[in-house]
Amino acid sequence: MNGFSKPNMDPRRRPRGPLEESSQFIKGVGPARQVLLERLGITTVEDLISHFPRGYYDRRDLVSVGKMRPGSSATFIATILAVSLRRVRGGRTILTVAVGDETGVVNLVFFNQPYLEKLFKQGERVVASGDIGLYRDRLQIVSPDYEVIGGELTESLLNAGRIVPVYPLTAGISQRMMRKIVMAASEKCTGHIRENLTGELMKLFDVPSRDEAFRQVHYPDSYDALERARRRFKIEEIFFLHLLLKERRAGLTSAKPRPPIAAPHPLLERFLGLLPFELTGAQKRVLDEIRGDVEKGG
C-alpha cells in the first residue's frame, strides 16, 4: 500500500527539511537499529512515515478484569504478576501467566509453547484478548491473542485503547519498537508535510490533507477516517501515474523523433527549486522515469 520510493538524494547535498533527514537520528533508532531499518528500505524520515501498516488491531473497547464474565470475550490491559511453566505426561507443557489490574486477576494459558516463558516478564504490561473461561474458580483465557507492551503507561496508550497499527517488520525490530519510532518520526514532521493536491481535488474525492492522511494511516481515529486516508494516497499515485502516461503518450504521437537531452537539466532544477513544497517519493520516482526518457530520446 506504500506506493513511495526512497528520495533520490545526493549525499553531497544537505537535507532541506526534516523529511530528508536520516532516520538514524530519530529517537529510538541510532546506528545499530538503522542497519535493521535499511533492510526495510528505510533511510530517511520520509521513508519512516511512508512505512504504512500492513494491518490493524482494534483495541478501542478495553474492559477491566473485574468486569469479565465466563462465556464472554474481552480485550484488556494488565500487569504480569507471575509466570509458571508445568510439564505433564507425554512431554507436554502448560504455561500459565497470571496477569491482573486493580480489579482482579486472570490467567493466560498456553499449551506446548514453553519458549514463551522468556517473553513474559513480571511487572511488564500486556494487552490480551480472547474467550473468558473458568477453571478451579479462577478466570482464564486459553491461547489468547496477546502483545507484551512494556511497563510505561505511555507505551500502553500507544499500543492499546485505540486502533493500533501492525507494521511490516524485519528481524530485530518489534511491533512495539516500530510504533514508537514511527510516532517519533511523525511528531518530527508535524508542520513540514506539504500539500500536493488542489483543494478542488480533495473536496471532489472527499479526502483529507496530506498531513492529516499520514496521521490517520498510522493512528486512525476510526475505520472511516482510515479509509479516507488510504483513498487519499491512492489518488496521489493515480494522479502522478496519469502525468507520466500523458507525457509518454505525447512522445509516441510526436511526428519527429526526439533528440536525447543530456543531463544535467538546469531549467528543470531551477523549476524544482522554485516549488513551495518538497516532492514526495512517488513524485521523485515519476520524475526520474521522465528524466530517463528525455535522456534516451526517441
GROMACS .gro file of C-alpha atoms in nm:
model
  298
    1MET     CA    1   0.000   0.000   0.000
    2ASN     CA    2   0.300   0.223   0.045
    3GLY     CA    3   0.341   0.350  -0.311
    4PHE     CA    4   0.650   0.554  -0.229
    5SER     CA    5   1.011   0.505  -0.327
    6LYS     CA    6   1.307   0.647  -0.143
    7PRO     CA    7   1.402   1.003  -0.239
    8ASN     CA    8   1.683   1.028  -0.490
    9MET     CA    9   1.918   1.209  -0.255
   10ASP     CA   10   2.262   1.347  -0.339
   11PRO     CA   11   2.485   1.263  -0.039
   12ARG     CA   12   2.676   1.588  -0.101
   13ARG     CA   13   2.361   1.797  -0.052
   14ARG     CA   14   2.240   1.876   0.297
   15PRO     CA   15   1.876   1.789   0.375
   16ARG     CA   16   1.639   2.079   0.306
   17GLY     CA   17   1.390   1.974   0.571
   18PRO     CA   18   1.304   1.716   0.838
   19LEU     CA   19   1.164   1.469   0.585
   20GLU     CA   20   1.502   1.437   0.411
   21GLU     CA   21   1.700   1.383   0.731
   22SER     CA   22   1.843   1.040   0.807
   23SER     CA   23   1.610   0.815   1.003
   24GLN     CA   24   1.913   0.725   1.218
   25PHE     CA   25   1.862   1.044   1.418
   26ILE     CA   26   1.502   0.973   1.513
   27LYS     CA   27   1.462   0.900   1.884
   28GLY     CA   28   1.494   0.526   1.943
   29VAL     CA   29   1.692   0.447   1.625
   30GLY     CA   30   2.069   0.510   1.633
   31PRO     CA   31   2.337   0.348   1.412
   32ALA     CA   32   2.273  -0.018   1.504
   33ARG     CA   33   1.898  -0.003   1.461
   34GLN     CA   34   1.936   0.199   1.141
   35VAL     CA   35   2.107  -0.102   0.983
   36LEU     CA   36   1.795  -0.306   1.061
   37LEU     CA   37   1.564  -0.037   0.921
   38GLU     CA   38   1.759  -0.033   0.595
   39ARG     CA   39   1.651  -0.394   0.539
   40LEU     CA   40   1.301  -0.246   0.507
   41GLY     CA   41   1.420   0.022   0.264
   42ILE     CA   42   1.411   0.294   0.530
   43THR     CA   43   1.691   0.553   0.522
   44THR     CA   44   1.512   0.886   0.575
   45VAL     CA   45   1.242   1.031   0.797
   46GLU     CA   46   1.014   1.038   0.492
   47ASP     CA   47   1.070   0.665   0.447
   48LEU     CA   48   0.960   0.610   0.808
   49ILE     CA   49   0.630   0.798   0.781
   50SER     CA   50   0.575   0.630   0.442
   51HIS     CA   51   0.621   0.285   0.601
   52PHE     CA   52   0.250   0.212   0.613
   53PRO     CA   53   0.093  -0.056   0.836
   54ARG     CA   54   0.005  -0.393   0.683
   55GLY     CA   55  -0.296  -0.424   0.913
   56TYR     CA   56  -0.454  -0.306   1.238
   57TYR     CA   57  -0.575  -0.432   1.576
   58ASP     CA   58  -0.898  -0.284   1.707
   59ARG     CA   59  -0.823  -0.227   2.075
   60ARG     CA   60  -1.070   0.052   2.148
   61ASP     CA   61  -1.307  -0.139   2.378
   62LEU     CA   62  -1.096  -0.226   2.682
   63VAL     CA   63  -1.250  -0.377   2.994
   64SER     CA   64  -1.121  -0.424   3.347
   65VAL     CA   65  -1.053  -0.775   3.472
   66GLY     CA   66  -1.321  -0.738   3.738
   67LYS     CA   67  -1.591  -0.698   3.473
   68MET     CA   68  -1.500  -1.016   3.284
   69ARG     CA   69  -1.756  -1.295   3.285
   70PRO     CA   70  -1.715  -1.660   3.179
   71GLY     CA   71  -1.864  -1.725   2.837
   72SER     CA   72  -1.788  -1.375   2.707
   73SER     CA   73  -1.486  -1.233   2.526
   74ALA     CA   74  -1.276  -0.933   2.625
   75THR     CA   75  -0.978  -0.716   2.541
   76PHE     CA   76  -0.782  -0.572   2.833
   77ILE     CA   77  -0.452  -0.436   2.963
   78ALA     CA   78  -0.298  -0.598   3.270
   79THR     CA   79   0.032  -0.633   3.452
   80ILE     CA   80   0.220  -0.964   3.454
   81LEU     CA   81   0.215  -1.094   3.810
   82ALA     CA   82   0.362  -1.445   3.787
   83VAL     CA   83   0.478  -1.698   3.525
   84SER     CA   84   0.461  -2.076   3.578
   85LEU     CA   85   0.572  -2.350   3.337
   86ARG     CA   86   0.450  -2.701   3.419
   87ARG     CA   87   0.543  -3.023   3.242
   88VAL     CA   88   0.285  -3.301   3.220
   89ARG     CA   89   0.281  -3.655   3.086
   90GLY     CA   90   0.395  -3.714   2.732
   91GLY     CA   91   0.642  -3.426   2.737
   92ARG     CA   92   0.366  -3.168   2.704
   93THR     CA   93   0.381  -2.831   2.880
   94ILE     CA   94   0.133  -2.585   3.025
   95LEU     CA   95   0.245  -2.224   3.062
   96THR     CA   96   0.029  -2.016   3.295
   97VAL     CA   97   0.076  -1.638   3.307
   98ALA     CA   98  -0.114  -1.466   3.586
   99VAL     CA   99  -0.198  -1.107   3.493
  100GLY     CA  100  -0.411  -0.853   3.669
  101ASP     CA  101  -0.519  -0.496   3.731
  102GLU     CA  102  -0.661  -0.323   4.037
  103THR     CA  103  -0.992  -0.508   3.990
  104GLY     CA  104  -0.882  -0.871   3.964
  105VAL     CA  105  -0.660  -1.146   3.822
  106VAL     CA  106  -0.695  -1.369   3.515
  107ASN     CA  107  -0.469  -1.649   3.390
  108LEU     CA  108  -0.341  -1.667   3.035
  109VAL     CA  109  -0.285  -2.033   2.944
  110PHE     CA  110  -0.064  -2.167   2.664
  111PHE     CA  111  -0.027  -2.536   2.579
  112ASN     CA  112   0.301  -2.676   2.441
  113GLN     CA  113   0.468  -2.338   2.394
  114PRO     CA  114   0.744  -2.343   2.660
  115TYR     CA  115   0.953  -2.089   2.469
  116LEU     CA  116   0.700  -1.819   2.562
  117GLU     CA  117   0.819  -1.832   2.923
  118LYS     CA  118   1.109  -1.599   2.840
  119LEU     CA  119   0.875  -1.350   2.676
  120PHE     CA  120   0.661  -1.275   2.982
  121LYS     CA  121   0.846  -1.078   3.249
  122GLN     CA  122   0.698  -0.989   3.586
  123GLY     CA  123   0.597  -0.623   3.611
  124GLU     CA  124   0.553  -0.562   3.238
  125ARG     CA  125   0.219  -0.483   3.083
  126VAL     CA  126   0.038  -0.699   2.833
  127VAL     CA  127  -0.265  -0.634   2.615
  128ALA     CA  128  -0.465  -0.952   2.556
  129SER     CA  129  -0.798  -1.066   2.419
  130GLY     CA  130  -0.988  -1.392   2.395
  131ASP     CA  131  -1.275  -1.601   2.528
  132ILE     CA  132  -1.316  -1.599   2.906
  133GLY     CA  133  -1.337  -1.936   3.081
  134LEU     CA  134  -1.336  -2.061   3.438
  135TYR     CA  135  -1.100  -2.323   3.585
  136ARG     CA  136  -1.097  -2.407   3.956
  137ASP     CA  137  -1.286  -2.086   4.030
  138ARG     CA  138  -1.022  -1.874   3.851
  139LEU     CA  139  -1.082  -1.676   3.532
  140GLN     CA  140  -0.865  -1.790   3.243
  141ILE     CA  141  -0.813  -1.740   2.869
  142VAL     CA  142  -0.668  -2.029   2.673
  143SER     CA  143  -0.440  -1.935   2.379
  144PRO     CA  144  -0.522  -1.561   2.388
  145ASP     CA  145  -0.426  -1.301   2.131
  146TYR     CA  146  -0.162  -1.102   2.320
  147GLU     CA  147   0.118  -0.850   2.295
  148VAL     CA  148   0.366  -0.751   2.564
  149ILE     CA  149   0.374  -0.373   2.559
  150GLY     CA  150   0.622  -0.279   2.831
  151GLY     CA  151   0.588  -0.119   3.170
  152GLU     CA  152   0.533   0.250   3.093
  153LEU     CA  153   0.183   0.396   3.079
  154THR     CA  154   0.273   0.594   2.766
  155GLU     CA  155   0.364   0.269   2.589
  156SER     CA  156   0.031   0.120   2.692
  157LEU     CA  157  -0.154   0.415   2.544
  158LEU     CA  158   0.044   0.380   2.222
  159ASN     CA  159  -0.034   0.009   2.185
  160ALA     CA  160  -0.389  -0.022   2.318
  161GLY     CA  161  -0.713   0.167   2.370
  162ARG     CA  162  -0.723   0.262   2.003
  163ILE     CA  163  -0.696   0.121   1.652
  164VAL     CA  164  -0.335   0.003   1.662
  165PRO     CA  165  -0.109  -0.032   1.354
  166VAL     CA  166   0.066  -0.357   1.265
  167TYR     CA  167   0.378  -0.286   1.058
  168PRO     CA  168   0.590  -0.493   0.820
  169LEU     CA  169   0.897  -0.587   1.024
  170THR     CA  170   1.243  -0.737   0.998
  171ALA     CA  171   1.441  -0.945   1.248
  172GLY     CA  172   1.542  -0.733   1.547
  173ILE     CA  173   1.255  -0.484   1.520
  174SER     CA  174   0.938  -0.549   1.723
  175GLN     CA  175   0.592  -0.400   1.669
  176ARG     CA  176   0.626  -0.201   1.991
  177MET     CA  177   0.961  -0.062   1.877
  178MET     CA  178   0.839   0.025   1.527
  179ARG     CA  179   0.532   0.206   1.663
  180LYS     CA  180   0.750   0.423   1.887
  181ILE     CA  181   0.991   0.504   1.604
  182VAL     CA  182   0.720   0.591   1.353
  183MET     CA  183   0.539   0.803   1.612
  184ALA     CA  184   0.862   0.994   1.683
  185ALA     CA  185   0.915   1.049   1.310
  186SER     CA  186   0.555   1.169   1.268
  187GLU     CA  187   0.597   1.419   1.551
  188LYS     CA  188   0.918   1.550   1.393
  189CYS     CA  189   0.734   1.605   1.063
  190THR     CA  190   0.445   1.800   1.213
  191GLY     CA  191   0.400   2.118   1.010
  192HIS     CA  192   0.653   2.012   0.744
  193ILE     CA  193   0.440   1.787   0.521
  194ARG     CA  194   0.346   1.995   0.218
  195GLU     CA  195   0.027   1.956   0.021
  196ASN     CA  196   0.047   1.831  -0.339
  197LEU     CA  197  -0.320   1.809  -0.437
  198THR     CA  198  -0.552   2.101  -0.501
  199GLY     CA  199  -0.837   2.183  -0.269
  200GLU     CA  200  -1.078   2.105  -0.551
  201LEU     CA  201  -0.944   1.751  -0.589
  202MET     CA  202  -0.955   1.685  -0.214
  203LYS     CA  203  -1.313   1.810  -0.198
  204LEU     CA  204  -1.415   1.614  -0.507
  205PHE     CA  205  -1.287   1.282  -0.367
  206ASP     CA  206  -1.364   1.363  -0.001
  207VAL     CA  207  -1.008   1.306   0.121
  208PRO     CA  208  -0.808   1.478   0.396
  209SER     CA  209  -0.499   1.693   0.364
  210ARG     CA  210  -0.170   1.513   0.315
  211ASP     CA  211  -0.055   1.584   0.670
  212GLU     CA  212  -0.383   1.452   0.816
  213ALA     CA  213  -0.375   1.146   0.587
  214PHE     CA  214  -0.035   1.041   0.723
  215ARG     CA  215  -0.165   1.075   1.080
  216GLN     CA  216  -0.479   0.874   1.011
  217VAL     CA  217  -0.294   0.594   0.828
  218HIS     CA  218  -0.068   0.537   1.128
  219TYR     CA  219  -0.316   0.603   1.411
  220PRO     CA  220  -0.670   0.627   1.273
  221ASP     CA  221  -0.947   0.780   1.480
  222SER     CA  222  -1.191   0.541   1.312
  223TYR     CA  223  -1.205   0.294   1.025
  224ASP     CA  224  -1.388   0.556   0.818
  225ALA     CA  225  -1.102   0.802   0.873
  226LEU     CA  226  -0.855   0.528   0.779
  227GLU     CA  227  -1.039   0.454   0.455
  228ARG     CA  228  -1.041   0.823   0.358
  229ALA     CA  229  -0.665   0.844   0.423
  230ARG     CA  230  -0.598   0.534   0.213
  231ARG     CA  231  -0.809   0.678  -0.067
  232ARG     CA  232  -0.606   0.997  -0.049
  233PHE     CA  233  -0.278   0.816  -0.119
  234LYS     CA  234  -0.431   0.605  -0.396
  235ILE     CA  235  -0.545   0.926  -0.567
  236GLU     CA  236  -0.191   1.062  -0.541
  237GLU     CA  237  -0.049   0.753  -0.713
  238ILE     CA  238  -0.312   0.763  -0.988
  239PHE     CA  239  -0.263   1.137  -1.040
  240PHE     CA  240   0.113   1.118  -1.090
  241LEU     CA  241   0.088   0.799  -1.294
  242HIS     CA  242  -0.154   0.985  -1.521
  243LEU     CA  243   0.105   1.262  -1.567
  244LEU     CA  244   0.369   1.005  -1.664
  245LEU     CA  245   0.141   0.829  -1.913
  246LYS     CA  246   0.036   1.162  -2.062
  247GLU     CA  247   0.398   1.258  -2.121
  248ARG     CA  248   0.477   0.921  -2.279
  249ARG     CA  249   0.168   0.937  -2.497
  250ALA     CA  250   0.276   1.278  -2.623
  251GLY     CA  251   0.612   1.130  -2.715
  252LEU     CA  252   0.454   0.840  -2.907
  253THR     CA  253   0.232   1.070  -3.114
  254SER     CA  254   0.509   1.312  -3.199
  255ALA     CA  255   0.585   1.312  -3.575
  256LYS     CA  256   0.955   1.371  -3.530
  257PRO     CA  257   1.186   1.163  -3.316
  258ARG     CA  258   1.302   1.346  -3.007
  259PRO     CA  259   1.674   1.403  -2.975
  260PRO     CA  260   1.826   1.295  -2.644
  261ILE     CA  261   1.884   1.572  -2.391
  262ALA     CA  262   2.188   1.507  -2.178
  263ALA     CA  263   2.196   1.570  -1.804
  264PRO     CA  264   2.207   1.798  -1.614
  265HIS     CA  265   1.878   1.975  -1.682
  266PRO     CA  266   1.927   2.330  -1.546
  267LEU     CA  267   1.576   2.453  -1.632
  268LEU     CA  268   1.419   2.158  -1.455
  269GLU     CA  269   1.638   2.204  -1.148
  270ARG     CA  270   1.550   2.574  -1.144
  271PHE     CA  271   1.181   2.489  -1.162
  272LEU     CA  272   1.209   2.237  -0.878
  273GLY     CA  273   1.392   2.494  -0.667
  274LEU     CA  274   1.100   2.736  -0.702
  275LEU     CA  275   0.838   2.487  -0.583
  276PRO     CA  276   0.686   2.578  -0.243
  277PHE     CA  277   0.692   2.212  -0.133
  278GLU     CA  278   0.914   1.905  -0.133
  279LEU     CA  279   0.839   1.638  -0.391
  280THR     CA  280   0.720   1.310  -0.242
  281GLY     CA  281   0.897   0.981  -0.301
  282ALA     CA  282   0.632   0.889  -0.560
  283GLN     CA  283   0.673   1.218  -0.745
  284LYS     CA  284   1.052   1.180  -0.749
  285ARG     CA  285   1.018   0.829  -0.888
  286VAL     CA  286   0.796   0.955  -1.171
  287LEU     CA  287   1.034   1.245  -1.237
  288ASP     CA  288   1.331   1.005  -1.258
  289GLU     CA  289   1.144   0.797  -1.517
  290ILE     CA  290   1.070   1.110  -1.722
  291ARG     CA  291   1.436   1.216  -1.696
  292GLY     CA  292   1.537   0.873  -1.826
  293ASP     CA  293   1.301   0.902  -2.125
  294VAL     CA  294   1.427   1.252  -2.207
  295GLU     CA  295   1.791   1.149  -2.190
  296LYS     CA  296   1.731   0.848  -2.418
  297GLY     CA  297   1.536   1.048  -2.674
  298GLY     CA  298   1.329   0.860  -2.926
   0.00000   0.00000   0.00000
